[in-house]
Amino acid sequence: MTSLRDGCFFYCTSLISITIPDSVTSLGSNCFNGCSGLTSITIPDSVTSLGYYCFSGCTSLTSITIPNSVTSLGDSCFYGCSGLKKVYFESVTPPTILSNTFSNWNGNVYTLNYVGYQQATNWSAIAARIMMDDRYTYTFKSLDITADDVAGNKTKTKVHWTEVVTKT
């Protein structure tokens, strides 16, 4: 099996937990739409796309992790997921989304590259809700530099640089 076809678990309200097999590469449109009892889902690194309305109406889902391999999310993917407060993205590169991928959803997105996500195409609508991944502890290295302007006009130039040194 390489894909979970469109609507394959459509309104399976008694579905509580599922682990997608490693052979699956895509989750079709409406795949889990209306699965109001779903509280846990494990998506493997083999999955590259999430279809339109894929998790729409999964009101019991509180968090979900989107693996590195996912490169696109469909229209209204998390529409009406009222209990979904945290969507974790493992990829440093933001996946392709549509302008309404996160419509009618009020949770937060967590990722290591939160600035990159905030600036990516179609992510601006939820930019204020994109944050540093809170599942890890980070050690930062930073440096502040103040120097004379190279043009010699007696102004000071300030530079602040920060990088993540470790993530545990």
PDB file of C-alpha atoms in Angstrom:
ATOM      1  CA  MET A   1       0.000   0.000   0.000  1.00  0.00           C
ATOM      2  CA  THR A   2       1.502   3.336  -1.064  1.00  0.00           C
ATOM      3  CA  SER A   3      -1.343   5.713  -0.258  1.00  0.00           C
ATOM      4  CA  LEU A   4      -4.362   6.044   1.939  1.00  0.00           C
ATOM      5  CA  ARG A   5      -6.956   6.918  -0.673  1.00  0.00           C
ATOM      6  CA  ASP A   6      -9.373   9.820  -0.573  1.00  0.00           C
ATOM      7  CA  GLY A   7     -11.906   9.439   2.227  1.00  0.00           C
ATOM      8  CA  CYS A   8     -10.603   6.055   3.381  1.00  0.00           C
ATOM      9  CA  PHE A   9     -11.434   6.752   7.057  1.00  0.00           C
ATOM     10  CA  PHE A  10     -14.103   9.400   6.335  1.00  0.00           C
ATOM     11  CA  TYR A  11     -16.195   9.918   9.491  1.00  0.00           C
ATOM     12  CA  CYS A  12     -14.838   6.872  11.337  1.00  0.00           C
ATOM     13  CA  THR A  13     -15.795   8.485  14.630  1.00  0.00           C
ATOM     14  CA  SER A  14     -14.712   5.439  16.655  1.00  0.00           C
ATOM     15  CA  LEU A  15     -11.127   5.562  15.297  1.00  0.00           C
ATOM     16  CA  ILE A  16      -8.991   6.559  18.305  1.00  0.00           C
ATOM     17  CA  SER A  17      -5.379   5.902  17.302  1.00  0.00           C
ATOM     18  CA  ILE A  18      -3.521   4.944  14.137  1.00  0.00           C
ATOM     19  CA  THR A  19       0.062   4.366  13.058  1.00  0.00           C
ATOM     20  CA  ILE A  20       0.475   4.780   9.310  1.00  0.00           C
ATOM     21  CA  PRO A  21       2.664   2.028   7.758  1.00  0.00           C
ATOM     22  CA  ASP A  22       6.100   2.970   6.377  1.00  0.00           C
ATOM     23  CA  SER A  23       5.005   1.939   2.869  1.00  0.00           C
ATOM     24  CA  VAL A  24       2.526   4.851   2.647  1.00  0.00           C
ATOM     25  CA  THR A  25       3.681   7.952   0.751  1.00  0.00           C
ATOM     26  CA  SER A  26       0.502  10.064   0.724  1.00  0.00           C
ATOM     27  CA  LEU A  27      -2.624  10.670   2.753  1.00  0.00           C
ATOM     28  CA  GLY A  28      -5.526  11.409   0.423  1.00  0.00           C
ATOM     29  CA  SER A  29      -8.109  14.151   0.557  1.00  0.00           C
ATOM     30  CA  ASN A  30     -10.651  13.752   3.380  1.00  0.00           C
ATOM     31  CA  CYS A  31      -8.581  10.798   4.590  1.00  0.00           C
ATOM     32  CA  PHE A  32      -9.425  11.341   8.274  1.00  0.00           C
ATOM     33  CA  ASN A  33     -12.162  13.947   7.803  1.00  0.00           C
ATOM     34  CA  GLY A  34     -14.714  13.735  10.613  1.00  0.00           C
ATOM     35  CA  CYS A  35     -12.733  11.276  12.744  1.00  0.00           C
ATOM     36  CA  SER A  36     -13.827  13.090  15.893  1.00  0.00           C
ATOM     37  CA  GLY A  37     -12.554  10.340  18.218  1.00  0.00           C
ATOM     38  CA  LEU A  38      -8.989  10.367  16.820  1.00  0.00           C
ATOM     39  CA  THR A  39      -6.558  11.314  19.616  1.00  0.00           C
ATOM     40  CA  SER A  40      -3.269   9.972  18.244  1.00  0.00           C
ATOM     41  CA  ILE A  41      -1.707   9.524  14.812  1.00  0.00           C
ATOM     42  CA  THR A  42       1.827   8.580  13.826  1.00  0.00           C
ATOM     43  CA  ILE A  43       2.868   9.632  10.339  1.00  0.00           C
ATOM     44  CA  PRO A  44       6.057   7.947   9.046  1.00  0.00           C
ATOM     45  CA  ASP A  45       8.935   9.643   7.192  1.00  0.00           C
ATOM     46  CA  SER A  46       7.743   7.994   3.966  1.00  0.00           C
ATOM     47  CA  VAL A  47       4.704  10.312   3.662  1.00  0.00           C
ATOM     48  CA  THR A  48       5.273  13.291   1.352  1.00  0.00           C
ATOM     49  CA  SER A  49       1.808  14.865   1.076  1.00  0.00           C
ATOM     50  CA  LEU A  50      -1.341  15.450   3.091  1.00  0.00           C
ATOM     51  CA  GLY A  51      -4.500  15.896   1.015  1.00  0.00           C
ATOM     52  CA  TYR A  52      -7.291  18.440   1.103  1.00  0.00           C
ATOM     53  CA  TYR A  53      -9.315  18.357   4.356  1.00  0.00           C
ATOM     54  CA  CYS A  54      -7.075  15.482   5.476  1.00  0.00           C
ATOM     55  CA  PHE A  55      -7.690  16.009   9.210  1.00  0.00           C
ATOM     56  CA  SER A  56     -10.747  18.252   9.016  1.00  0.00           C
ATOM     57  CA  GLY A  57     -13.059  17.761  11.982  1.00  0.00           C
ATOM     58  CA  CYS A  58     -10.609  15.713  14.058  1.00  0.00           C
ATOM     59  CA  THR A  59     -11.780  17.532  17.176  1.00  0.00           C
ATOM     60  CA  SER A  60     -10.123  15.181  19.721  1.00  0.00           C
ATOM     61  CA  LEU A  61      -6.645  15.463  18.197  1.00  0.00           C
ATOM     62  CA  THR A  62      -4.564  17.780  20.434  1.00  0.00           C
ATOM     63  CA  SER A  63      -1.157  17.580  18.712  1.00  0.00           C
ATOM     64  CA  ILE A  64       0.357  16.128  15.565  1.00  0.00           C
ATOM     65  CA  THR A  65       3.895  15.783  14.233  1.00  0.00           C
ATOM     66  CA  ILE A  66       4.473  16.295  10.519  1.00  0.00           C
ATOM     67  CA  PRO A  67       7.676  14.466   9.489  1.00  0.00           C
ATOM     68  CA  ASN A  68      10.602  15.861   7.450  1.00  0.00           C
ATOM     69  CA  SER A  69       9.388  14.067   4.357  1.00  0.00           C
ATOM     70  CA  VAL A  70       6.116  16.012   3.981  1.00  0.00           C
ATOM     71  CA  THR A  71       6.550  18.623   1.252  1.00  0.00           C
ATOM     72  CA  SER A  72       2.926  19.713   0.756  1.00  0.00           C
ATOM     73  CA  LEU A  73      -0.285  20.130   2.725  1.00  0.00           C
ATOM     74  CA  GLY A  74      -3.651  20.473   1.043  1.00  0.00           C
ATOM     75  CA  ASP A  75      -6.423  23.018   1.339  1.00  0.00           C
ATOM     76  CA  SER A  76      -8.102  23.208   4.779  1.00  0.00           C
ATOM     77  CA  CYS A  77      -5.949  20.329   6.036  1.00  0.00           C
ATOM     78  CA  PHE A  78      -6.766  21.092   9.699  1.00  0.00           C
ATOM     79  CA  TYR A  79     -10.149  22.776   9.186  1.00  0.00           C
ATOM     80  CA  GLY A  80     -12.307  22.658  12.308  1.00  0.00           C
ATOM     81  CA  CYS A  81      -9.759  20.804  14.461  1.00  0.00           C
ATOM     82  CA  SER A  82     -10.906  22.665  17.563  1.00  0.00           C
ATOM     83  CA  GLY A  83      -8.843  20.546  19.988  1.00  0.00           C
ATOM     84  CA  LEU A  84      -5.654  20.678  17.925  1.00  0.00           C
ATOM     85  CA  LYS A  85      -3.377  23.118  19.733  1.00  0.00           C
ATOM     86  CA  LYS A  86       0.079  22.061  18.466  1.00  0.00           C
ATOM     87  CA  VAL A  87       1.285  21.084  14.994  1.00  0.00           C
ATOM     88  CA  TYR A  88       4.980  20.139  15.015  1.00  0.00           C
ATOM     89  CA  PHE A  89       6.953  20.324  11.776  1.00  0.00           C
ATOM     90  CA  GLU A  90      10.183  18.313  11.750  1.00  0.00           C
ATOM     91  CA  SER A  91      11.430  19.829   8.481  1.00  0.00           C
ATOM     92  CA  VAL A  92      13.638  22.905   8.482  1.00  0.00           C
ATOM     93  CA  THR A  93      12.251  23.748   5.027  1.00  0.00           C
ATOM     94  CA  PRO A  94       8.602  24.826   5.170  1.00  0.00           C
ATOM     95  CA  PRO A  95       6.319  22.570   3.138  1.00  0.00           C
ATOM     96  CA  THR A  96       4.203  24.048   0.371  1.00  0.00           C
ATOM     97  CA  ILE A  97       0.789  25.100   1.622  1.00  0.00           C
ATOM     98  CA  LEU A  98      -2.179  26.950   0.177  1.00  0.00           C
ATOM     99  CA  SER A  99      -3.409  30.236   1.602  1.00  0.00           C
ATOM    100  CA  ASN A 100      -6.194  28.426   3.472  1.00  0.00           C
ATOM    101  CA  THR A 101      -4.421  25.255   4.599  1.00  0.00           C
ATOM    102  CA  PHE A 102      -4.854  26.435   8.198  1.00  0.00           C
ATOM    103  CA  SER A 103      -8.302  28.037   7.807  1.00  0.00           C
ATOM    104  CA  ASN A 104     -10.716  27.738  10.747  1.00  0.00           C
ATOM    105  CA  TRP A 105      -7.947  26.504  13.028  1.00  0.00           C
ATOM    106  CA  ASN A 106      -6.522  28.424  15.983  1.00  0.00           C
ATOM    107  CA  GLY A 107      -3.599  26.336  17.268  1.00  0.00           C
ATOM    108  CA  ASN A 108       0.141  26.967  16.982  1.00  0.00           C
ATOM    109  CA  VAL A 109       2.847  25.664  14.672  1.00  0.00           C
ATOM    110  CA  TYR A 110       6.165  24.609  16.215  1.00  0.00           C
ATOM    111  CA  THR A 111       9.414  24.182  14.300  1.00  0.00           C
ATOM    112  CA  LEU A 112      13.134  24.748  14.721  1.00  0.00           C
ATOM    113  CA  ASN A 113      13.160  27.169  11.752  1.00  0.00           C
ATOM    114  CA  TYR A 114      10.276  29.328  12.922  1.00  0.00           C
ATOM    115  CA  VAL A 115      11.566  32.474  11.165  1.00  0.00           C
ATOM    116  CA  GLY A 116      11.855  30.602   7.849  1.00  0.00           C
ATOM    117  CA  TYR A 117       8.278  29.371   8.200  1.00  0.00           C
ATOM    118  CA  GLN A 118       6.987  32.843   9.119  1.00  0.00           C
ATOM    119  CA  GLN A 119       8.527  34.243   5.931  1.00  0.00           C
ATOM    120  CA  ALA A 120       7.573  31.402   3.572  1.00  0.00           C
ATOM    121  CA  THR A 121       4.906  31.750   0.875  1.00  0.00           C
ATOM    122  CA  ASN A 122       1.334  31.403   2.216  1.00  0.00           C
ATOM    123  CA  TRP A 123       2.451  31.094   5.853  1.00  0.00           C
ATOM    124  CA  SER A 124       1.911  34.786   6.658  1.00  0.00           C
ATOM    125  CA  ALA A 125      -1.713  34.301   7.773  1.00  0.00           C
ATOM    126  CA  ILE A 126      -0.511  32.365  10.814  1.00  0.00           C
ATOM    127  CA  ALA A 127       2.972  33.909  11.200  1.00  0.00           C
ATOM    128  CA  ALA A 128       2.215  35.110  14.737  1.00  0.00           C
ATOM    129  CA  ARG A 129       1.388  31.517  15.735  1.00  0.00           C
ATOM    130  CA  ILE A 130       4.615  29.946  14.425  1.00  0.00           C
ATOM    131  CA  MET A 131       7.029  29.312  17.278  1.00  0.00           C
ATOM    132  CA  MET A 132      10.264  27.623  18.282  1.00  0.00           C
ATOM    133  CA  ASP A 133       9.730  23.895  18.809  1.00  0.00           C
ATOM    134  CA  ASP A 134       8.945  23.485  22.515  1.00  0.00           C
ATOM    135  CA  ARG A 135       9.765  19.768  22.740  1.00  0.00           C
ATOM    136  CA  TYR A 136      13.494  20.407  23.103  1.00  0.00           C
ATOM    137  CA  THR A 137      15.916  22.320  25.269  1.00  0.00           C
ATOM    138  CA  TYR A 138      18.228  24.604  23.306  1.00  0.00           C
ATOM    139  CA  THR A 139      21.652  26.028  23.994  1.00  0.00           C
ATOM    140  CA  PHE A 140      22.378  29.235  22.132  1.00  0.00           C
ATOM    141  CA  LYS A 141      25.590  30.971  21.233  1.00  0.00           C
ATOM    142  CA  SER A 142      25.320  34.669  20.568  1.00  0.00           C
ATOM    143  CA  LEU A 143      27.612  37.543  19.825  1.00  0.00           C
ATOM    144  CA  ASP A 144      27.084  41.294  19.833  1.00  0.00           C
ATOM    145  CA  ILE A 145      29.469  43.425  17.806  1.00  0.00           C
ATOM    146  CA  THR A 146      29.694  47.202  17.734  1.00  0.00           C
ATOM    147  CA  ALA A 147      32.115  48.704  15.273  1.00  0.00           C
ATOM    148  CA  ASP A 148      32.928  51.980  13.575  1.00  0.00           C
ATOM    149  CA  ASP A 149      31.176  52.369  10.265  1.00  0.00           C
ATOM    150  CA  VAL A 150      33.570  51.432   7.463  1.00  0.00           C
ATOM    151  CA  ALA A 151      32.698  54.606   5.592  1.00  0.00           C
ATOM    152  CA  GLY A 152      34.367  56.593   8.353  1.00  0.00           C
ATOM    153  CA  ASN A 153      31.335  58.736   9.128  1.00  0.00           C
ATOM    154  CA  LYS A 154      31.675  58.169  12.907  1.00  0.00           C
ATOM    155  CA  THR A 155      28.478  56.125  13.255  1.00  0.00           C
ATOM    156  CA  LYS A 156      28.412  52.823  15.080  1.00  0.00           C
ATOM    157  CA  THR A 157      27.112  49.651  13.479  1.00  0.00           C
ATOM    158  CA  LYS A 158      25.610  47.023  15.782  1.00  0.00           C
ATOM    159  CA  VAL A 159      25.272  43.399  14.791  1.00  0.00           C
ATOM    160  CA  HIS A 160      23.620  40.675  16.859  1.00  0.00           C
ATOM    161  CA  TRP A 161      24.141  37.063  15.845  1.00  0.00           C
ATOM    162  CA  THR A 162      22.599  33.980  17.465  1.00  0.00           C
ATOM    163  CA  GLU A 163      22.778  30.323  16.548  1.00  0.00           C
ATOM    164  CA  VAL A 164      21.518  27.119  18.115  1.00  0.00           C
ATOM    165  CA  VAL A 165      24.505  25.141  19.325  1.00  0.00           C
ATOM    166  CA  THR A 166      22.698  22.081  20.714  1.00  0.00           C
ATOM    167  CA  LYS A 167      19.180  20.701  20.746  1.00  0.00           C
ATOM    168  CA  THR A 168      18.372  18.045  23.329  1.00  0.00           C
TER     169      THR A 168
END
